[in-house]
Tab-separated table of C-alpha atoms and ligand atoms in Angstrom:
chain	number	residue	atom	x	y	z
N	1	MET	CA	0.058	0.049	0.091
N	2	SER	CA	1.371	3.370	-0.720
N	3	PHE	CA	2.044	5.884	1.745
N	4	SER	CA	-0.790	8.352	0.768
N	5	ASN	CA	-2.956	5.441	0.884
N	6	LYS	CA	-1.855	4.493	4.339
N	7	LEU	CA	-2.304	8.325	5.434
N	8	LYS	CA	-5.822	8.052	4.148
N	9	GLN	CA	-6.710	4.875	6.075
N	10	MET	CA	-5.130	6.308	9.318
N	11	VAL	CA	-7.388	9.425	8.905
N	12	LYS	CA	-10.686	7.652	8.466
N	13	LEU	CA	-9.592	5.260	11.498
N	14	CYS	CA	-9.026	8.093	13.827
N	15	GLY	CA	-12.147	10.033	12.120
N	16	LEU	CA	-14.316	6.514	13.195
N	17	SER	CA	-12.527	6.149	16.784
N	18	PHE	CA	-13.505	9.727	17.725
N	19	GLY	CA	-16.899	9.182	16.593
N	20	ALA	CA	-17.058	6.295	18.545
N	21	PHE	CA	-15.689	7.853	21.522
N	22	SER	CA	-18.152	10.757	21.113
N	23	ALA	CA	-21.205	8.623	20.771
N	24	ILE	CA	-19.976	6.674	23.882
N	25	CYS	CA	-19.368	10.041	25.964
N	26	ILE	CA	-22.577	11.288	24.847
N	27	TYR	CA	-24.375	8.161	25.640
N	28	LYS	CA	-22.549	8.105	29.130
N	29	GLU	CA	-23.534	11.918	29.681
N	30	ASP	CA	-20.058	12.716	30.348
N	31	THR	CA	-19.685	16.267	31.550
N	32	LYS	CA	-15.976	16.566	30.879
N	33	PHE	CA	-16.209	15.701	27.027
N	34	TYR	CA	-19.013	18.373	26.559
N	35	LYS	CA	-16.968	20.809	28.440
N	36	THR	CA	-13.643	19.912	26.918
N	37	TYR	CA	-14.308	18.987	23.395
N	38	VAL	CA	-18.263	19.889	22.363
N	39	MET	CA	-18.587	23.462	24.159
N	40	PRO	CA	-15.494	24.852	22.315
N	41	ILE	CA	-16.565	23.716	19.008
N	42	VAL	CA	-19.861	25.224	19.445
N	43	HIS	CA	-18.157	28.297	20.614
N	44	LEU	CA	-16.488	28.504	17.015
N	45	LEU	CA	-20.129	29.871	15.922
N	46	ASP	CA	-21.026	33.343	16.945
N	47	PRO	CA	-23.023	33.376	20.261
N	48	GLU	CA	-26.551	33.790	18.392
N	49	GLN	CA	-25.877	30.959	16.045
N	50	ALA	CA	-24.732	28.631	18.589
N	51	HIS	CA	-27.998	29.822	20.388
N	52	GLN	CA	-30.002	28.963	17.533
N	53	PHE	CA	-28.031	26.001	16.885
N	54	SER	CA	-28.859	24.336	20.519
N	55	VAL	CA	-32.412	25.323	20.337
N	56	ILE	CA	-32.865	23.013	17.081
N	57	ILE	CA	-30.724	20.250	18.799
N	58	ASN	CA	-33.519	20.170	21.493
N	59	LYS	CA	-36.501	20.709	18.999
N	60	TYR	CA	-35.575	17.757	17.361
N	61	ARG	CA	-34.565	16.019	20.501
N	62	LEU	CA	-31.046	14.910	18.973
N	63	LEU	CA	-29.735	14.231	22.593
N	64	PRO	CA	-30.245	11.080	24.552
N	65	ARG	CA	-32.613	11.758	27.461
N	66	SER	CA	-31.023	12.001	30.924
N	67	LYS	CA	-30.996	8.693	32.536
N	68	TYR	CA	-30.918	10.287	36.000
N	69	ASN	CA	-33.884	9.531	38.258
N	70	ASP	CA	-34.797	12.546	40.123
N	71	PRO	CA	-34.848	11.443	43.938
N	72	ASP	CA	-37.825	12.193	46.484
N	73	SER	CA	-35.615	14.748	48.034
N	74	LEU	CA	-35.476	16.843	44.999
N	75	LYS	CA	-39.471	17.040	44.582
N	76	VAL	CA	-40.936	20.499	45.472
N	77	GLN	CA	-44.500	21.766	45.958
N	78	ALA	CA	-44.727	25.277	44.758
N	79	PHE	CA	-46.711	27.670	42.876
N	80	GLY	CA	-49.670	25.276	42.909
N	81	SER	CA	-47.748	22.583	41.030
N	82	LEU	CA	-45.462	19.556	41.993
N	83	PHE	CA	-41.634	20.236	40.533
N	84	ASN	CA	-39.999	16.749	39.992
N	85	ASN	CA	-37.063	18.826	40.781
N	86	PRO	CA	-36.200	22.302	41.500
N	87	VAL	CA	-33.930	22.943	38.441
N	88	GLY	CA	-35.544	25.115	35.803
N	89	ILE	CA	-34.321	26.756	32.349
N	90	ALA	CA	-34.551	30.483	32.798
N	91	ALA	CA	-36.587	32.965	30.327
N	92	GLY	CA	-34.643	33.897	27.099
N	93	TYR	CA	-33.536	30.407	26.302
N	94	ASP	CA	-36.667	28.885	24.417
N	95	LYS	CA	-38.186	32.170	23.709
N	96	ASN	CA	-40.878	30.988	21.174
N	97	ALA	CA	-41.671	27.402	22.694
N	98	GLU	CA	-39.690	25.447	20.365
N	99	ALA	CA	-37.620	23.339	22.262
N	100	VAL	CA	-39.811	22.143	25.369
N	101	LEU	CA	-39.595	18.560	24.694
N	102	GLY	CA	-35.661	18.332	24.535
N	103	LEU	CA	-35.197	20.543	27.778
N	104	ASN	CA	-37.554	17.964	29.340
N	105	ASP	CA	-35.396	15.274	28.096
N	106	MET	CA	-32.247	17.040	29.558
N	107	GLY	CA	-33.622	16.784	33.154
N	108	PHE	CA	-35.109	20.219	33.656
N	109	GLY	CA	-37.998	20.043	36.676
N	110	PHE	CA	-39.366	23.394	34.658
N	111	VAL	CA	-39.195	25.282	31.421
N	112	GLU	CA	-39.985	28.969	31.327
N	113	ILE	CA	-40.767	30.166	27.803
N	114	GLY	CA	-40.325	34.004	26.285
N	115	SER	CA	-40.477	36.402	27.150
N	116	VAL	CA	-43.103	36.614	24.267
N	117	THR	CA	-44.517	39.928	23.139
N	118	PRO	CA	-48.264	40.510	21.839
N	119	LEU	CA	-47.080	40.986	18.511
N	120	PRO	CA	-44.088	39.620	16.662
N	121	GLN	CA	-41.309	41.731	16.712
N	122	ASP	CA	-37.325	41.397	15.686
N	123	GLY	CA	-35.449	43.159	18.413
N	124	ASN	CA	-32.077	44.978	18.567
N	125	GLU	CA	-29.751	44.785	15.548
N	126	LYS	CA	-27.172	41.873	15.352
N	127	PRO	CA	-24.630	41.480	17.111
N	128	ARG	CA	-26.530	41.626	20.432
N	129	VAL	CA	-24.906	38.582	22.340
N	130	PHE	CA	-21.530	38.393	23.625
N	131	ARG	CA	-19.533	35.604	25.534
N	132	LEU	CA	-17.163	36.932	28.482
N	133	LYS	CA	-15.219	33.443	28.146
N	134	LYS	CA	-12.939	34.558	30.893
N	135	ASP	CA	-15.580	35.346	33.202
N	136	GLU	CA	-18.173	32.434	32.329
N	137	ALA	CA	-20.946	35.355	31.464
N	138	VAL	CA	-22.909	36.446	28.412
N	139	ILE	CA	-24.011	39.922	27.760
N	140	ASN	CA	-26.936	40.220	25.525
N	141	ARG	CA	-29.402	43.031	24.175
N	142	TYR	CA	-31.600	40.793	22.007
N	143	GLY	CA	-34.556	43.429	23.158
N	144	PHE	CA	-37.446	40.693	23.116
N	145	ASN	CA	-36.845	39.272	19.662
N	146	SER	CA	-40.184	37.076	19.865
N	147	ASP	CA	-42.426	35.036	17.745
N	148	GLY	CA	-45.418	36.948	19.344
N	149	HIS	CA	-48.154	35.534	21.257
N	150	GLU	CA	-50.392	33.843	18.436
N	151	ILE	CA	-47.565	31.394	17.484
N	152	VAL	CA	-45.963	30.911	20.691
N	153	LEU	CA	-49.731	30.038	22.010
N	154	LYS	CA	-50.383	27.776	18.995
N	155	ARG	CA	-47.237	25.869	19.776
N	156	ILE	CA	-47.936	25.454	23.609
N	157	TYR	CA	-51.601	24.380	22.823
N	158	GLU	CA	-50.191	21.532	20.347
N	159	LEU	CA	-47.854	20.284	23.325
N	160	ARG	CA	-50.671	19.988	25.649
N	161	GLU	CA	-52.888	17.905	23.335
N	162	SER	CA	-49.884	15.777	22.784
N	163	ASN	CA	-50.336	15.134	26.688
N	164	TYR	CA	-47.177	17.153	27.735
N	165	ASN	CA	-47.808	17.853	31.379
N	166	GLY	CA	-44.222	19.147	32.541
N	167	ILE	CA	-44.306	22.503	34.154
N	168	ILE	CA	-44.296	25.616	31.772
N	169	GLY	CA	-43.995	29.017	32.838
N	170	ILE	CA	-44.529	31.924	30.361
N	171	ASN	CA	-42.815	35.104	30.783
N	172	LEU	CA	-44.754	37.900	29.134
N	173	GLY	CA	-43.120	41.082	27.641
N	174	LYS	CA	-44.301	43.893	26.345
N	175	ASN	CA	-43.933	45.443	22.567
N	176	LYS	CA	-41.366	47.756	22.207
N	177	THR	CA	-43.466	50.700	20.865
N	178	SER	CA	-46.638	49.315	22.405
N	179	PRO	CA	-48.901	52.384	23.575
N	180	ASP	CA	-50.438	50.495	26.349
N	181	PRO	CA	-47.705	48.392	28.221
N	182	ILE	CA	-50.259	47.172	31.041
N	183	GLY	CA	-52.673	46.167	28.380
N	184	ASP	CA	-50.080	43.734	26.733
N	185	TYR	CA	-49.383	42.108	29.984
N	186	VAL	CA	-53.125	41.586	30.543
N	187	LYS	CA	-53.430	40.458	27.072
N	188	GLY	CA	-50.478	37.758	28.002
N	189	ILE	CA	-52.269	36.733	31.236
N	190	ILE	CA	-55.580	36.183	29.823
N	191	ARG	CA	-54.408	34.338	26.420
N	192	PHE	CA	-51.502	32.282	28.126
N	193	GLY	CA	-53.315	31.688	31.462
N	194	PRO	CA	-55.351	28.345	30.470
N	195	VAL	CA	-52.307	26.619	29.439
N	196	ALA	CA	-49.644	27.870	31.706
N	197	ASN	CA	-48.642	26.618	35.348
N	198	TYR	CA	-47.436	30.215	36.396
N	199	LEU	CA	-47.098	33.485	34.269
N	200	VAL	CA	-44.090	36.145	34.583
N	201	ILE	CA	-44.607	39.815	34.718
N	202	ASN	CA	-41.242	40.586	33.404
N	203	ILE	CA	-40.588	44.155	33.850
N	204	SER	CA	-36.799	44.116	34.606
N	205	SER	CA	-35.079	43.260	31.101
N	206	PRO	CA	-32.534	45.898	30.469
N	207	ASN	CA	-32.869	45.971	26.725
N	208	THR	CA	-36.471	47.539	25.900
N	209	PRO	CA	-36.494	51.270	27.075
N	210	GLY	CA	-38.092	52.104	29.804
N	211	LEU	CA	-39.376	49.002	30.877
N	212	ARG	CA	-37.601	48.912	34.222
N	213	ASN	CA	-39.292	51.929	34.912
N	214	MET	CA	-42.437	49.885	36.212
N	215	GLN	CA	-40.592	48.865	38.909
N	216	GLY	CA	-41.325	51.932	40.689
N	217	LYS	CA	-43.391	52.479	43.332
N	218	LYS	CA	-46.399	54.018	41.806
N	219	GLU	CA	-45.788	52.428	38.508
N	220	LEU	CA	-45.668	48.994	40.091
N	221	TYR	CA	-49.130	49.746	41.898
N	222	ASP	CA	-50.825	50.855	38.713
N	223	LEU	CA	-49.722	47.673	36.875
N	224	LEU	CA	-50.307	45.162	39.513
N	225	VAL	CA	-53.800	46.109	40.030
N	226	PRO	CA	-55.164	45.370	36.739
N	227	VAL	CA	-52.956	42.210	36.239
N	228	VAL	CA	-53.831	40.895	39.508
N	229	GLN	CA	-57.468	41.248	38.494
N	230	ALA	CA	-56.741	39.868	35.303
N	231	ALA	CA	-54.851	36.634	36.409
N	232	LYS	CA	-57.878	36.001	38.791
N	233	SER	CA	-60.302	35.831	35.998
N	234	VAL	CA	-58.552	33.198	34.489
N	235	PRO	CA	-60.202	29.542	34.764
N	236	ASN	CA	-57.748	26.997	36.387
N	237	ARG	CA	-55.839	30.347	37.768
N	238	PRO	CA	-52.124	29.987	37.129
N	239	ALA	CA	-49.731	31.285	39.611
N	240	LEU	CA	-48.499	34.939	38.650
N	241	LEU	CA	-44.779	35.944	39.660
N	242	LEU	CA	-42.757	39.112	39.067
N	243	LYS	CA	-39.360	39.123	37.359
N	244	LEU	CA	-36.982	41.579	39.111
N	245	ALA	CA	-33.908	43.615	38.464
N	246	PRO	CA	-30.865	42.794	40.625
N	247	ASP	CA	-29.920	46.436	40.365
N	248	LEU	CA	-32.745	48.018	42.539
N	249	SER	CA	-31.240	50.013	45.720
N	250	PHE	CA	-32.396	48.313	49.311
N	251	GLU	CA	-35.061	51.452	49.236
N	252	GLU	CA	-36.328	50.211	45.730
N	253	ARG	CA	-36.804	46.776	47.218
N	254	LYS	CA	-38.377	47.825	50.167
N	255	ASP	CA	-40.868	50.028	47.865
N	256	VAL	CA	-41.514	46.880	45.732
N	257	ALA	CA	-42.004	44.776	48.784
N	258	ASP	CA	-44.460	47.379	50.176
N	259	VAL	CA	-46.357	47.207	46.908
N	260	ILE	CA	-46.910	43.574	46.677
N	261	ASN	CA	-48.022	43.204	50.565
N	262	LYS	CA	-50.614	45.146	49.298
N	263	LYS	CA	-53.668	42.834	48.916
N	264	GLU	CA	-54.839	44.152	45.544
N	265	CYS	CA	-51.371	43.645	43.969
N	266	GLN	CA	-50.422	40.227	45.799
N	267	VAL	CA	-48.638	38.312	43.197
N	268	ASP	CA	-47.807	34.365	43.856
N	269	GLY	CA	-43.899	34.904	43.919
N	270	LEU	CA	-41.173	36.594	42.418
N	271	ILE	CA	-38.360	35.832	40.054
N	272	ILE	CA	-34.707	36.954	41.482
N	273	SER	CA	-33.174	37.798	39.099
N	274	ASN	CA	-32.905	39.224	35.693
N	275	THR	CA	-29.464	40.423	33.844
N	276	THR	CA	-27.765	43.390	35.588
N	277	ILE	CA	-26.564	46.384	33.667
N	278	SER	CA	-23.564	46.812	36.106
N	279	ARG	CA	-20.299	45.645	35.443
N	280	PRO	CA	-18.498	44.489	38.329
N	281	ASN	CA	-14.575	45.539	38.672
N	282	SER	CA	-13.685	42.131	38.937
N	283	LEU	CA	-14.322	41.083	35.310
N	284	ASN	CA	-11.784	40.010	33.267
N	285	CYS	CA	-12.933	40.470	29.766
N	286	LYS	CA	-12.893	44.434	29.775
N	287	GLU	CA	-13.585	45.108	26.224
N	288	GLU	CA	-16.662	42.499	26.004
N	289	ALA	CA	-17.940	44.043	29.191
N	290	GLN	CA	-18.413	47.725	27.383
N	291	GLN	CA	-21.077	46.357	25.667
N	292	THR	CA	-24.657	47.346	26.341
N	293	GLY	CA	-26.940	44.906	27.733
N	294	GLY	CA	-27.465	42.729	30.447
N	295	LEU	CA	-25.084	40.711	32.132
N	296	SER	CA	-25.527	37.000	33.191
N	297	GLY	CA	-23.341	34.369	34.484
N	298	LYS	CA	-20.771	33.971	37.191
N	299	PRO	CA	-20.160	37.619	37.896
N	300	LEU	CA	-24.202	37.761	38.617
N	301	LYS	CA	-24.146	35.375	41.461
N	302	GLU	CA	-23.803	37.338	44.632
N	303	LEU	CA	-25.552	40.197	43.608
N	304	SER	CA	-28.757	37.784	42.666
N	305	THR	CA	-28.412	35.805	45.952
N	306	LYS	CA	-28.503	38.844	48.020
N	307	MET	CA	-31.528	39.890	46.413
N	308	ILE	CA	-32.926	36.688	46.863
N	309	ALA	CA	-32.354	37.181	50.873
N	310	ASP	CA	-33.321	40.694	50.994
N	311	MET	CA	-36.666	40.225	49.208
N	312	TYR	CA	-37.476	36.985	51.265
N	313	LYS	CA	-37.015	38.966	54.579
N	314	LEU	CA	-38.862	41.881	53.380
N	315	THR	CA	-41.669	39.926	51.870
N	316	ASN	CA	-41.859	37.528	54.956
N	317	GLY	CA	-41.214	34.352	52.919
N	318	ILE	CA	-42.770	34.823	49.647
N	319	PRO	CA	-41.740	31.842	47.225
N	320	ILE	CA	-39.144	33.027	45.254
N	321	ILE	CA	-37.602	31.153	41.954
N	322	GLY	CA	-33.689	32.237	42.372
N	323	VAL	CA	-31.584	32.797	39.411
N	324	GLY	CA	-28.367	34.359	38.719
N	325	GLY	CA	-24.738	32.780	38.155
N	326	ILE	CA	-25.992	29.183	39.169
N	327	CYS	CA	-22.903	26.945	37.763
N	328	THR	CA	-23.023	24.186	40.493
N	329	GLY	CA	-25.107	22.295	42.866
N	330	GLU	CA	-23.370	24.423	45.404
N	331	ASP	CA	-24.659	27.526	43.993
N	332	ALA	CA	-28.086	26.139	43.622
N	333	TYR	CA	-28.225	25.368	47.377
N	334	GLU	CA	-26.959	28.839	48.278
N	335	LYS	CA	-30.032	30.458	46.493
N	336	ILE	CA	-32.038	28.269	48.185
N	337	LYS	CA	-31.002	28.561	51.571
N	338	ALA	CA	-31.144	32.600	50.944
N	339	GLY	CA	-34.977	31.870	50.202
N	340	ALA	CA	-35.600	30.125	46.814
N	341	VAL	CA	-37.878	27.624	46.582
N	342	VAL	CA	-36.584	26.506	42.904
N	343	VAL	CA	-33.841	27.769	40.718
N	344	GLN	CA	-33.105	28.398	37.354
N	345	VAL	CA	-30.119	28.432	35.186
N	346	TYR	CA	-29.299	29.692	31.749
N	347	THR	CA	-25.728	31.159	31.145
N	348	ALA	CA	-23.783	28.146	32.784
N	349	LEU	CA	-25.137	25.980	30.156
N	350	VAL	CA	-23.319	28.095	27.482
N	351	TYR	CA	-19.978	26.877	28.970
N	352	GLU	CA	-20.514	23.383	30.757
N	353	GLY	CA	-23.361	22.067	28.264
N	354	PRO	CA	-26.283	19.935	28.754
N	355	THR	CA	-25.152	17.608	31.846
N	356	LEU	CA	-24.904	20.471	33.992
N	357	VAL	CA	-28.636	19.904	34.827
N	358	THR	CA	-27.642	16.120	36.267
N	359	GLU	CA	-24.582	17.492	37.865
N	360	ILE	CA	-26.344	20.187	39.971
N	361	LYS	CA	-29.618	18.012	40.781
N	362	LYS	CA	-27.053	15.452	41.997
N	363	SER	CA	-25.035	17.526	43.782
N	364	LEU	CA	-28.181	19.125	45.672
N	365	ASP	CA	-29.425	15.979	46.720
N	366	LYS	CA	-26.039	15.100	48.665
N	367	LEU	CA	-25.655	18.405	50.232
N	368	LEU	CA	-29.189	18.190	51.472
N	369	ALA	CA	-28.468	14.774	52.980
N	370	GLU	CA	-25.296	16.007	54.442
N	371	ASP	CA	-27.246	19.003	56.258
N	372	GLY	CA	-29.888	16.425	57.487
N	373	PHE	CA	-32.696	17.866	55.363
N	374	LYS	CA	-34.949	15.350	53.663
N	375	THR	CA	-36.592	17.819	51.323
N	376	ILE	CA	-35.783	21.187	49.359
N	377	GLY	CA	-38.495	22.735	51.196
N	378	GLU	CA	-36.816	21.988	54.672
N	379	ALA	CA	-33.977	23.883	53.615
N	380	VAL	CA	-35.656	27.083	51.882
N	381	GLY	CA	-34.551	30.335	53.515
N	382	LYS	CA	-32.249	28.423	56.279
N	383	SER	CA	-29.233	30.897	56.077
N	384	SER	CA	-31.871	33.825	55.883
C	401	FMN	C1	-29.198	35.561	26.330
C	401	FMN	C2	-30.125	35.808	27.143
C	401	FMN	C3	-31.541	36.256	27.028
C	401	FMN	C4	-32.425	36.314	27.917
C	401	FMN	N1	-33.638	36.711	27.582
C	401	FMN	C5	-34.301	36.972	28.353
C	401	FMN	C6	-35.988	37.181	28.763
C	401	FMN	O1	-36.288	37.383	27.215
C	401	FMN	N2	-36.685	37.324	29.422
C	401	FMN	C7	-36.045	37.281	30.698
C	401	FMN	O2	-37.327	37.377	31.508
C	401	FMN	N3	-34.876	37.083	31.096
C	401	FMN	C8	-33.988	36.856	30.166
C	401	FMN	N4	-32.742	36.341	30.286
C	401	FMN	C9	-32.325	36.426	31.984
C	401	FMN	C10	-32.424	34.975	32.120
C	401	FMN	O3	-33.576	34.836	32.217
C	401	FMN	C11	-31.647	34.884	33.666
C	401	FMN	O4	-32.525	35.858	34.320
C	401	FMN	C12	-30.408	35.751	33.840
C	401	FMN	O5	-29.346	35.367	32.365
C	401	FMN	C13	-29.580	35.047	35.054
C	401	FMN	O6	-29.375	33.741	35.061
C	401	FMN	P1	-27.820	32.956	34.459
C	401	FMN	O7	-26.754	33.939	35.066
C	401	FMN	O8	-28.076	31.722	35.068
C	401	FMN	O9	-27.977	33.042	32.836
C	401	FMN	C14	-32.134	36.160	28.984
C	401	FMN	C15	-30.748	35.926	29.479
C	401	FMN	C16	-29.744	35.500	28.186
C	401	FMN	C17	-28.260	35.093	28.934
């Protein structure tokens, strides 16, 4: 055999061996394999393309279903639903309800869709997502790119009609140029209420001008009165949650607590937190950090945990979904002990890959046992 033929054979063999090795690692849900090989290859794509690519993978359920069986210790009763485990995917990943089944296969205990706006809109100009690799963080300024209520609602009805009974939260946004922002949220509640386990009033994304002002005392009161009323009118009334920004000062946090403690403004829970517009000095990626938008991932972790603890105390223990910089079971456990009843992740998936969900669950189960807790519920708020 000539030298060049031998070389071709060798290359073929190496390719086949690596293919077989990859298949085994994917089947065995090998975390190191994803972190060392798969995610760096995915990162050759620009961040928005990589996001779209992974949504397609989940849409067509191209990854094997996680083999981990959720233990009883991880079951949580909250927001009127029984969660098989407390780890959910945060809003912004599956904005248009395309990937729910794949996310469920990955082992998530619940999926939050959105933010969804009443009318379809494109969002901001590209590029609008940036990786801060050394910080394991992301900055995004998507600006509510959404297929709109009608299309997203149709997808969720199809899921429900196919007997999918996993927990679905719908995160509601407003159109950029809406003349009636409050009306946008009310429409979302009426339309999605019958198919959602919980609804989220998102007034904390930094990429829609003026949105975050709705967290002000008077603005919040004016929003919550009609919104709470609308939620009450929906058959099978889903839980109503409010998603907050981590950049509120302590005074502003107190104002929010005062408003939601009023009977006519009572929501069923809070999601803490959205991305931050702050840029901690500790960031390594100084250049990328200058991009406008919301920062998520590791550098957000302490800020959001502190806010969970504050709001848990200020509201005398309102149920909270804790989110922001969770990369490990320990991070999730910190949020639970600060007052979160369930948690969500997003940015860490960009760096760790899909096996992260199982890793967090395994570690949470172990941490609970080490502290002598039988369930997640027993650990909620224990460090507050
Ligand atoms: C690319 C991207 C898009 C997001 N889009 C939304 C959104 O549409 N609505 C929303 O409420 N939060 C959105 N978020 C915020 C996340 O839901 C979450 O609150 C935040 O990223 C903190 O969690 P993490 O550090 O685990 O990513 C987005 C986050 C990222 C990274």
